[in-house]
Coordinates of C-alpha atoms in Angstrom, one line a residue:
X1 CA 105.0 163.0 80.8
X2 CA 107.1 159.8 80.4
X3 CA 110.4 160.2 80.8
X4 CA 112.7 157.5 79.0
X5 CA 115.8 156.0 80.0
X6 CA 119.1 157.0 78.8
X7 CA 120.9 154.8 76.7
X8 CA 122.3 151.9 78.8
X9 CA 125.2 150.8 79.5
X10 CA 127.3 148.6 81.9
X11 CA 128.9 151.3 83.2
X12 CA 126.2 153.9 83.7
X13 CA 123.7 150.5 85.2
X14 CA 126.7 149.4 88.1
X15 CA 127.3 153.4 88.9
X16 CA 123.9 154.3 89.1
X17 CA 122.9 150.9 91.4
X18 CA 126.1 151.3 93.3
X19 CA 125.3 154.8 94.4
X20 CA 122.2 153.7 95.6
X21 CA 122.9 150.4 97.3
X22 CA 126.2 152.6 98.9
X23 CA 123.3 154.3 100.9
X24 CA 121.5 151.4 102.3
X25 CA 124.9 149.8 103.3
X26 CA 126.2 152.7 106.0
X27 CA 123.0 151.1 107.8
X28 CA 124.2 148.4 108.9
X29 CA 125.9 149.6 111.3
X30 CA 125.5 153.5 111.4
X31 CA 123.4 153.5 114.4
X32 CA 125.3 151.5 116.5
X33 CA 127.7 154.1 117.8
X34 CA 125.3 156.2 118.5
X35 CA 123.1 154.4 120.6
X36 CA 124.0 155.7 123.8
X37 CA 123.1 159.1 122.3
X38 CA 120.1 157.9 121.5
X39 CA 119.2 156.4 124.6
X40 CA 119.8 159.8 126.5
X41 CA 118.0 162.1 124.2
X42 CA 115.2 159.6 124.1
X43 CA 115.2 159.2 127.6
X44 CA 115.0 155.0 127.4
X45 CA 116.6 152.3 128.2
X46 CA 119.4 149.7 126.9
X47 CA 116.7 147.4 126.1
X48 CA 114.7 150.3 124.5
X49 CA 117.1 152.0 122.3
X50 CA 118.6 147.7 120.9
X51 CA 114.9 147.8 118.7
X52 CA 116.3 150.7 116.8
X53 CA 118.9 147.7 115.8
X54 CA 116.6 144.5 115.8
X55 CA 113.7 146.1 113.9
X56 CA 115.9 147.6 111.1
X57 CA 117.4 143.8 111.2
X58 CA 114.0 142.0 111.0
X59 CA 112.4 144.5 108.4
X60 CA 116.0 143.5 106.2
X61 CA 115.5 140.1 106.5
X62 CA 112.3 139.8 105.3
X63 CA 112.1 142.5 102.8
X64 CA 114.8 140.9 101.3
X65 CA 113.8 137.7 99.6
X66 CA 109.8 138.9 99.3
X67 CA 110.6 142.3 97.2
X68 CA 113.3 140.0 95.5
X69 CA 111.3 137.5 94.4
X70 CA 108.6 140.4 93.3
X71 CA 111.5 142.1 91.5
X72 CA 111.9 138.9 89.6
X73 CA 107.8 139.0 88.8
X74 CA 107.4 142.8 87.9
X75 CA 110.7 144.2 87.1
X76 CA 113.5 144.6 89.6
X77 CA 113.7 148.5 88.2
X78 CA 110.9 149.2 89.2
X79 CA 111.4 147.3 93.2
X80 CA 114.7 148.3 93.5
X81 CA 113.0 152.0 93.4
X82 CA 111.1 151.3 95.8
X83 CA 113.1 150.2 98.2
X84 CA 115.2 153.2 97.3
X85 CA 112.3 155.1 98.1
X86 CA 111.9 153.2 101.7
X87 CA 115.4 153.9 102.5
X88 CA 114.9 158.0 101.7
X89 CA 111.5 158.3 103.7
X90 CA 112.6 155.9 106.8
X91 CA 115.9 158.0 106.7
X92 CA 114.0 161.3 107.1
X93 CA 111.2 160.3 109.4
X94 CA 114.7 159.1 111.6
X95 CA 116.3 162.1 111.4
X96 CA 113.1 163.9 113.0
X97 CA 111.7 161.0 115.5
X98 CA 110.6 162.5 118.2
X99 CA 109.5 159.1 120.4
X100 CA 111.5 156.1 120.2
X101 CA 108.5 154.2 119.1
X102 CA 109.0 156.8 115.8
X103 CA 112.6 155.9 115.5
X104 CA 111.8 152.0 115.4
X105 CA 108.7 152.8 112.7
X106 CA 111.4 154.4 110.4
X107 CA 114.2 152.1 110.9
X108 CA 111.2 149.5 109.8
X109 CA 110.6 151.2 106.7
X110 CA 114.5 151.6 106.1
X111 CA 114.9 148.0 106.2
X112 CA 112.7 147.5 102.9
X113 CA 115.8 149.0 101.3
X114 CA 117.4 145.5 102.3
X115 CA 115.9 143.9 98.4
X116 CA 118.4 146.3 96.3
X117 CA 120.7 143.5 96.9
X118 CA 119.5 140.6 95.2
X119 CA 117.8 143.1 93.2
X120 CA 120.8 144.8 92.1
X121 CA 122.4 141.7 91.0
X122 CA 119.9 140.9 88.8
X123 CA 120.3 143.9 86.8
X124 CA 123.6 143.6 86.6
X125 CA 123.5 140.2 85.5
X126 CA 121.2 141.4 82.7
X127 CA 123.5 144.1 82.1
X128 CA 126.5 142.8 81.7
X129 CA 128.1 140.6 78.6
X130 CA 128.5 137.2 80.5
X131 CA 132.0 137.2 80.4
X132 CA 132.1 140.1 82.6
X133 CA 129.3 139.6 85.1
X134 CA 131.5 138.3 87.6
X135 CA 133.3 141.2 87.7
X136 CA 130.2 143.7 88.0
X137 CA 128.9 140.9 91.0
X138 CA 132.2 141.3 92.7
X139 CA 132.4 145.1 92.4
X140 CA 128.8 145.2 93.8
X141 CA 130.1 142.7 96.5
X142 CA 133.0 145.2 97.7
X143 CA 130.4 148.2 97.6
X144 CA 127.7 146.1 100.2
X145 CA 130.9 144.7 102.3
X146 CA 132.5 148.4 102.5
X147 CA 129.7 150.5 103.0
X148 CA 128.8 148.3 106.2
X149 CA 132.4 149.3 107.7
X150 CA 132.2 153.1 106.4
X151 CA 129.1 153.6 108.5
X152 CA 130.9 152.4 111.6
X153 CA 133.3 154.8 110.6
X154 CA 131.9 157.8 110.1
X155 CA 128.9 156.7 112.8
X156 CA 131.4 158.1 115.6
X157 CA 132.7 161.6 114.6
X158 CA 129.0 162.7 113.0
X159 CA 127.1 161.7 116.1
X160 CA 129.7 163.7 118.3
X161 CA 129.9 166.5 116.4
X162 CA 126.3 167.0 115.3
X163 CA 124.4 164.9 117.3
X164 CA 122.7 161.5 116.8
X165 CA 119.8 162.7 114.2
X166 CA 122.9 163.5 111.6
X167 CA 124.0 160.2 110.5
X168 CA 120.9 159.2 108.8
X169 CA 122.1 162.6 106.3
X170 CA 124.4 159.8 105.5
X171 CA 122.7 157.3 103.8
X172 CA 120.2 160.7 102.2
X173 CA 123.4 161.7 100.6
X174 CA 124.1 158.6 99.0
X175 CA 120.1 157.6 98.3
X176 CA 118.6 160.8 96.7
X177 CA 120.9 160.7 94.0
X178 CA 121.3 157.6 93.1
X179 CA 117.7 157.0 92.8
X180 CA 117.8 159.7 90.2
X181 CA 120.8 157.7 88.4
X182 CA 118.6 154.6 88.3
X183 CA 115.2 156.5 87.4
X184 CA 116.9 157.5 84.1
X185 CA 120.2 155.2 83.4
X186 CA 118.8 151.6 84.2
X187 CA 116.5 150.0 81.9
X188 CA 113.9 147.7 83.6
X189 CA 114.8 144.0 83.0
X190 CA 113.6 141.7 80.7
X191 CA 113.6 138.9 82.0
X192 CA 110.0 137.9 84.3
X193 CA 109.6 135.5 86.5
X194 CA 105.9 133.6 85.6
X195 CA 103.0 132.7 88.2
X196 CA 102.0 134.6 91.2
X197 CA 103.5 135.1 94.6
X198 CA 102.7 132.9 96.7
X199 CA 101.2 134.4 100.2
X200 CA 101.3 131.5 102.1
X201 CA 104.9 130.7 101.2
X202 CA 105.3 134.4 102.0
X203 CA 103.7 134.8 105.3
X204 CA 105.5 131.5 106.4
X205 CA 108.7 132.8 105.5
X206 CA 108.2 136.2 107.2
X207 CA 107.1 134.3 110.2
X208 CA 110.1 132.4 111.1
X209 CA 112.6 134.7 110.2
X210 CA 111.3 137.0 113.1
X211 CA 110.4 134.3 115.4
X212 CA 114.3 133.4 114.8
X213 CA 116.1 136.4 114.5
X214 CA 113.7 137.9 117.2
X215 CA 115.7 135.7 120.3
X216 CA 119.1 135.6 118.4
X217 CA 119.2 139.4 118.7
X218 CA 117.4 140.0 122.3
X219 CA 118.5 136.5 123.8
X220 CA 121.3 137.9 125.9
X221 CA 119.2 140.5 127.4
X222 CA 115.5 138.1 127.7
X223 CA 118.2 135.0 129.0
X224 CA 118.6 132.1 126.7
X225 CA 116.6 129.7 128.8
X226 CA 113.6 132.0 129.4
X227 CA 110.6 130.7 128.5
X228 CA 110.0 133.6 125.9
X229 CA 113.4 132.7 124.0
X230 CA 112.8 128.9 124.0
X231 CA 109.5 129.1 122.5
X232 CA 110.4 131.6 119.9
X233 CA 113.0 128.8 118.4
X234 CA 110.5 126.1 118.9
X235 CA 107.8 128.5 117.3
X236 CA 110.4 129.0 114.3
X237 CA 111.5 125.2 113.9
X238 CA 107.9 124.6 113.6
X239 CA 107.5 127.2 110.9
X240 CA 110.2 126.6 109.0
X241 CA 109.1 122.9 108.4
X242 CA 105.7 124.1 107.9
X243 CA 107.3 126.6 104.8
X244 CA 109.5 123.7 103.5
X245 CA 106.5 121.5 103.0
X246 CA 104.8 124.3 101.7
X247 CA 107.2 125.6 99.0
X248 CA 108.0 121.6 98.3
X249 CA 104.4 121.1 97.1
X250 CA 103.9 124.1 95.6
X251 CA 103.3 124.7 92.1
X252 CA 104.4 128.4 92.0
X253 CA 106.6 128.5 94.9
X254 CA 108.3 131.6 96.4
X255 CA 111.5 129.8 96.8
X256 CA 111.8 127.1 94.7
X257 CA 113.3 124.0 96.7
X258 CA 115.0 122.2 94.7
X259 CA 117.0 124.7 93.7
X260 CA 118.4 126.1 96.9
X261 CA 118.9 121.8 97.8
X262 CA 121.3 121.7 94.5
X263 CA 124.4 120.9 94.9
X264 CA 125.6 124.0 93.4
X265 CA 123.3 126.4 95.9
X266 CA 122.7 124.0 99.4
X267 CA 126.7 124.7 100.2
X268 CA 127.0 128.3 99.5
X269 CA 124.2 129.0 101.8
X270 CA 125.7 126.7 104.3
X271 CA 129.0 128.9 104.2
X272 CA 126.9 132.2 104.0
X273 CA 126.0 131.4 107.7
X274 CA 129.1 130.8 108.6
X275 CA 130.8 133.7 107.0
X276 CA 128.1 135.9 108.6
X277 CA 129.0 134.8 112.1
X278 CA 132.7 135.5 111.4
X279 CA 132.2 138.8 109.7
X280 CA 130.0 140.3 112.7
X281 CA 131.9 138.8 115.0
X282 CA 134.9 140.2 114.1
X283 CA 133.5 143.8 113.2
X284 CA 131.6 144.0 116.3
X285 CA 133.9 143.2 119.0
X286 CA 137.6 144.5 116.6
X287 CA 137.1 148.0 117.6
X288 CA 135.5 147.0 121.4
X289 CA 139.2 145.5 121.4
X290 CA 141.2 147.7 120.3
X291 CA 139.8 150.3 123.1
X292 CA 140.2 148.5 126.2
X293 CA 142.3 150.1 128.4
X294 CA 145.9 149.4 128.6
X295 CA 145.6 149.0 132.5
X296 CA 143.9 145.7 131.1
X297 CA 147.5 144.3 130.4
X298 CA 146.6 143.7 126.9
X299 CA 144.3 146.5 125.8
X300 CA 145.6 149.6 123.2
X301 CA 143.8 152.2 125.1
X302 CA 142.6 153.9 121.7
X303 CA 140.1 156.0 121.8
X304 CA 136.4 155.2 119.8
X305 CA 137.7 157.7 116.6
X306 CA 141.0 155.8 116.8
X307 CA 139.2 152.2 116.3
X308 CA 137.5 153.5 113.7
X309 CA 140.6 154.8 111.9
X310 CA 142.3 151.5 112.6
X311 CA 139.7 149.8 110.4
X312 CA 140.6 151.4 107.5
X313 CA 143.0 149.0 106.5
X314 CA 140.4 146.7 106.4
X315 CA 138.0 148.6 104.4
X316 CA 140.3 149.6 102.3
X317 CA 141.8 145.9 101.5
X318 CA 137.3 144.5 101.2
X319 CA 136.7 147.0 98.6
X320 CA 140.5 146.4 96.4
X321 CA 139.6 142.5 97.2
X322 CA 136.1 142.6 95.8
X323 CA 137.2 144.0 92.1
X324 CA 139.9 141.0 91.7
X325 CA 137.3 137.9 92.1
X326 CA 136.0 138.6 88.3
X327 CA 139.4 138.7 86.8
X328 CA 141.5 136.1 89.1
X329 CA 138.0 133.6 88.3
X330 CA 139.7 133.4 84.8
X331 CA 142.4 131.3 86.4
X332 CA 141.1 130.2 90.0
X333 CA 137.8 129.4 90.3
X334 CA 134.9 130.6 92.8
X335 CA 134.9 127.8 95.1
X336 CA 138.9 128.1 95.0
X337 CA 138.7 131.5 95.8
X338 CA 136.4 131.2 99.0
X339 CA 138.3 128.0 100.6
X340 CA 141.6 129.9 100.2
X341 CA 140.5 133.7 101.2
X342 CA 138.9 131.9 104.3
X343 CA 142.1 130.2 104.9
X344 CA 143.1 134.1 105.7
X345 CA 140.5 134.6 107.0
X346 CA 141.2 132.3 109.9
X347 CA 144.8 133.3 110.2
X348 CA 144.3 137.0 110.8
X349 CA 141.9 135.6 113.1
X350 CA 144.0 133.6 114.9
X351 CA 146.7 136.7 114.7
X352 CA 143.9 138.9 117.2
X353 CA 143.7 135.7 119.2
X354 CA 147.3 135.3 120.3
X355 CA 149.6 138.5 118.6
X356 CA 147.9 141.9 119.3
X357 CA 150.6 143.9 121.1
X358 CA 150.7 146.6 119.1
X359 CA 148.9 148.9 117.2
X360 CA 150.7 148.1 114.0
X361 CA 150.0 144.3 114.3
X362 CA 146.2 144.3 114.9
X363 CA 146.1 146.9 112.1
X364 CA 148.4 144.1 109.2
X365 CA 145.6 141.3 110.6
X366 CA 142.8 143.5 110.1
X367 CA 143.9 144.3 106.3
X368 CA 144.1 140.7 105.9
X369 CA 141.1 139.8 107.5
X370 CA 139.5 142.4 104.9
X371 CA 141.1 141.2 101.8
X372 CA 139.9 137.8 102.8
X373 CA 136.2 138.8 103.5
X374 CA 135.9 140.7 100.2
X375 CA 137.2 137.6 98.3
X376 CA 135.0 135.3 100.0
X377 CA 132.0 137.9 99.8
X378 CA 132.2 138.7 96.4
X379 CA 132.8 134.8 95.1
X380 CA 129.7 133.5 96.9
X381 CA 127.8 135.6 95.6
X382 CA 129.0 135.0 92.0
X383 CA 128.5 131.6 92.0
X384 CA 124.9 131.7 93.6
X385 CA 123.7 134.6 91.4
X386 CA 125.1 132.0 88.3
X387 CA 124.0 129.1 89.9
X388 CA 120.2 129.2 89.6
X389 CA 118.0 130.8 86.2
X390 CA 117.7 134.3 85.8
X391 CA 114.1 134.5 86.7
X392 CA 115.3 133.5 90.2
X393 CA 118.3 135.5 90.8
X394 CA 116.6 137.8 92.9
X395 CA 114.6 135.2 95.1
X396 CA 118.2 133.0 95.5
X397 CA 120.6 135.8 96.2
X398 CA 118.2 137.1 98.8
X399 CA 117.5 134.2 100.6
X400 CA 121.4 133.5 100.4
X401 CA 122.2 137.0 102.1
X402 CA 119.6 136.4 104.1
X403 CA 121.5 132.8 105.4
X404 CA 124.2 135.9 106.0
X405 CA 122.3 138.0 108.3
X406 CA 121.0 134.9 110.7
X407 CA 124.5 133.7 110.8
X408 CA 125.7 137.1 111.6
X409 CA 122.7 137.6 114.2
X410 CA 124.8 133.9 115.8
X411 CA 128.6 134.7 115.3
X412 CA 127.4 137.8 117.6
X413 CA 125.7 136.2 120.1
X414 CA 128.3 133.5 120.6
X415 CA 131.1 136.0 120.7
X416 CA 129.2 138.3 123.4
X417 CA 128.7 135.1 125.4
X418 CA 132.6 134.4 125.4
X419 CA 133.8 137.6 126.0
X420 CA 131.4 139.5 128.0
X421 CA 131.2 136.4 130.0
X422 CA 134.7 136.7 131.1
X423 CA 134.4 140.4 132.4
X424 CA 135.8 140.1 135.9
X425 CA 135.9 143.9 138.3
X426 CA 134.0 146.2 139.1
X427 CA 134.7 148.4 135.4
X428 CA 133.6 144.7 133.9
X429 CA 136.6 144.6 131.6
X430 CA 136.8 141.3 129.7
X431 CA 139.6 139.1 130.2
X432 CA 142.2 138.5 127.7
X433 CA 141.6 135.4 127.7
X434 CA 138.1 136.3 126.7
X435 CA 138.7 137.6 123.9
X436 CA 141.3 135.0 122.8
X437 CA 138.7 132.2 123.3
X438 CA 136.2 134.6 121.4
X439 CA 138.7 135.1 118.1
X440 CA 139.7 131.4 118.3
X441 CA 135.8 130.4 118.3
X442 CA 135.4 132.9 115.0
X443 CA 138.6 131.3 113.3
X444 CA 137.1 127.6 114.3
X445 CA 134.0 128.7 112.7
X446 CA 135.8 130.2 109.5
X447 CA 137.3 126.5 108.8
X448 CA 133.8 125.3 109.0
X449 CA 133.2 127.4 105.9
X450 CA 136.0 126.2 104.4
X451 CA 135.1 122.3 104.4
X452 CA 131.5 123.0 103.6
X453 CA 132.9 125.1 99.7
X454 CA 135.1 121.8 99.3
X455 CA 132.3 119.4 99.9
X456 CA 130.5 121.7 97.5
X457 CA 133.4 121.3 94.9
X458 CA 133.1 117.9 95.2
X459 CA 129.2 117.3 95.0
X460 CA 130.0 119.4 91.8
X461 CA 132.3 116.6 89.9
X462 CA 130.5 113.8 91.8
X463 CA 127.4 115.2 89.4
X464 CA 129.4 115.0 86.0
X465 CA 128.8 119.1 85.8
X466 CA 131.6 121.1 84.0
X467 CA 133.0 122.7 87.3
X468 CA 133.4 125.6 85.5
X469 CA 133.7 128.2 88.5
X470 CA 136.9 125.6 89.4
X471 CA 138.6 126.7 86.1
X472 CA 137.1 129.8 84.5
X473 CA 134.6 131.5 87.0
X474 CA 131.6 131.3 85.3
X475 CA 129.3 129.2 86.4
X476 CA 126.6 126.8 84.4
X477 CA 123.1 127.0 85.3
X478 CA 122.1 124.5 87.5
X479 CA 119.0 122.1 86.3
X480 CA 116.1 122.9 88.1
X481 CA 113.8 119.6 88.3
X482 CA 110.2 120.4 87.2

């Protein structure tokens, strides 16, 4: 029997896809804390147990853009079900792994749930009266940027309490339901992307996206100049020229070209990187900070539930931030937003490099770190999902949260490389200066995204466009060349 839809509406479409994209978001970082657990009850090693990480990163990366740009094709209703589904069977056959090589087969299959992104913005820009969709892309923004932090949260206290197997209840919770909320509350969209996916285009993209991420994640454990990590990055330079040619000649290409070289697109995805590399940066090594030991001479000494209440602030100020970029676009535009919510952005990063003596302090920098990254997270995303046609949202968005995760899988590796490198002792604590050198490296980086959004702004005039995301936040559609 066919079950029909409820009568939609905005409301009912951004609670129904929040819900579910809340559940794929506590995995980013949900099994971090609990990998020591992990690597006991599994009886592995460091090495071992960091797949559980890199494949669920990997399977993200790619799922992402692919079942985006199928979504776009077939109905994102229907893909964005899907890769609910992936993120409800991966989450059980997790919770019951017996082998680590189980474990990394789930996380695998959880990472398909990485295309409700650029899936769920496409409904909602389909949902929404245009007027508003900036507001319903923000919102969605705040849920993806908060539910990454929650899982680091909670992570901690499950995993002690009930063991490691428990946190992927989690994201069940969260999933289960809203994939019933979707099933009969979101109509599928209307608008269809024409032509046929391209497999070559596809297969090329897959390929160096794991040849790079592959050495960005392990490259501190393999060594950077081992012969395994140097031909991985020559394997994926070669790859990734090999896909540009590809997609540039192609008739029906995956991801059109032209479009992501527009001036409108070319310098969002440019910032994306470098917004990825601060925002790991900063939420992987923030609560590694907070905990070292005061004997350091600069540490707090909290414990690992007390860094994760010390983030709240910063959660708290992500998700209030990412509601305001619809209605402050009225008067300040996308582009305006992310140049100035970077600008504090690399102040409260500069605050952890040089004034972190007490508790209170960190916690004022982290809540303006947080109301800087939900600004900037949320406007991005606005202007690329308005940027390009709607038969491409999904295809566009994904590759730009894609541009996120490699720059993430960098901002990481640079900051381990600063700070771990300064460990000095037998306990290998990092220095202070470590970690100074690390935050001012992050905030030096944060500027980078600033210039690149103003050259953007300017490209924009230079062009004759209306730069409507300067004055009203909604952007005009970019022409795509044919």
């Amino acid at each position: 029997m066919t079950v029909t839809p409820a009568p939609a509406t905005p409301r009912r479409t951004f609670a129904a896809l929040a819900l579910s994209v809340a559940g794929f978001t506590t995995l980013q970082n949900l099994v971090v804390p609990a990998l020591p657990l992990i690597q006991e009850d599994l009886g592995t090693d460091t090495s071992g147990v960091t797949w559980t990480v890199t494949a669920w990163l990997i399977a993200a990366a790619v799922a992402t853009p692919l079942l985006g740009r199928v979504g776009d094709m077939v109905g994102r209703r229907r893909v964005f079900l899907f890769s609910i589904a992936g993120v409800v069977v991966g989450s059980i056959l997790a919770a019951l792994a017996p082998t680590l090589g189980v474990l990394i087969v789930a996380r695998v299959i959880q990472g398909a749930g990485g295309a409700m992104f650029p899936l769920a913005f496409g409904l909602l820009r389909e949902a929404f009266p245009r007027d508003r969709v900036p507001s319903a892309i923000g919102g969605m923004s705040a849920v993806i940027a908060v539910g990454g932090g929650v899982g680091a949260v909670l992570a901690g206290p499950i995993s002690t309490a009930f063991g490691w197997r428990a946190v992927f209840v989690v994201p069940l919770l969260l999933s289960i339901p809203g994939a019933a909320l979707v099933r009969f509350l979101v109509p599928e969209s209307a608008d269809r992307a024409p032509g046929r996916l391209n497999v070559v285009a596809a297969l090329l993209l897959s390929g160096w996206l794991v040849a790079l991420l592959l050495p960005l994640s392990s490259g501190s454990t393999w060594g950077w100049g081992s012969p395994l990590v140097v031909g991985l990055f020559a394997l994926a330079a070669a790859l990734i020229v090999a896909w540009a040619i590809v997609e540039w000649r192609s008739r029906e290409p995956l991801v059109d070209m032209r479009t992501m070289l527009s001036p409108a697109i070319w310098p969002m995805n440019a910032a994306a990187v470098l917004i990825g590399a601060v925002m790991f940066a900063v939420f992987a090594y923030y609560p590694r900070f907070v905990q070292e030991p005061a004997a350091s001479g600069y540490g707090l000494g909290l414990t690992v539930a007390q860094s994760g209440l010390l983030m709240l602030p910063m959660l708290a100020t992500m998700g209030i931030a990412g509601f305001l970029v619809g209605p402050i676009g009225r008067v300040l535009g996308f582009r305006a937003q992310i140049s100035w919510s970077m600008g504090l952005i690399v102040v409260s990063t500069l605050g952890l490099a040089f004034i972190h003596s007490t508790v209170w302090l960190v916690a004022i920098e982290a809540a303006v770190f947080g109301f800087g990254l939900g600004i900037v997270y949320s406007a991005i995303t606005s202007v690329v999902v308005q940027s390009v046609p709607a038969t491409e949202t999904g295809v566009a968005s994904g590759m730009n949260a894609n541009l996120r995760t490699i720059g993430s899988s960098v901002g990481v590796a640079i900051m381990t490389a600063i700070v771990t490198g300064s460990a000095v002792g037998a306990a290998g604590i990092p220095t202070e200066q470590g970690y100074e050198t690390g935050f001012l490296t992050v905030a030096i980086i944060g500027s980078g995204a600033i210039v690149v959004t103003v050259v953007g702004s300017i490209l924009a005039y230079r062009r004759g466009r209306r730069p409507a995301d300067d004055t009203s936040g909604i952007e005009t559609p970019v022409p795509v060349a044919a």
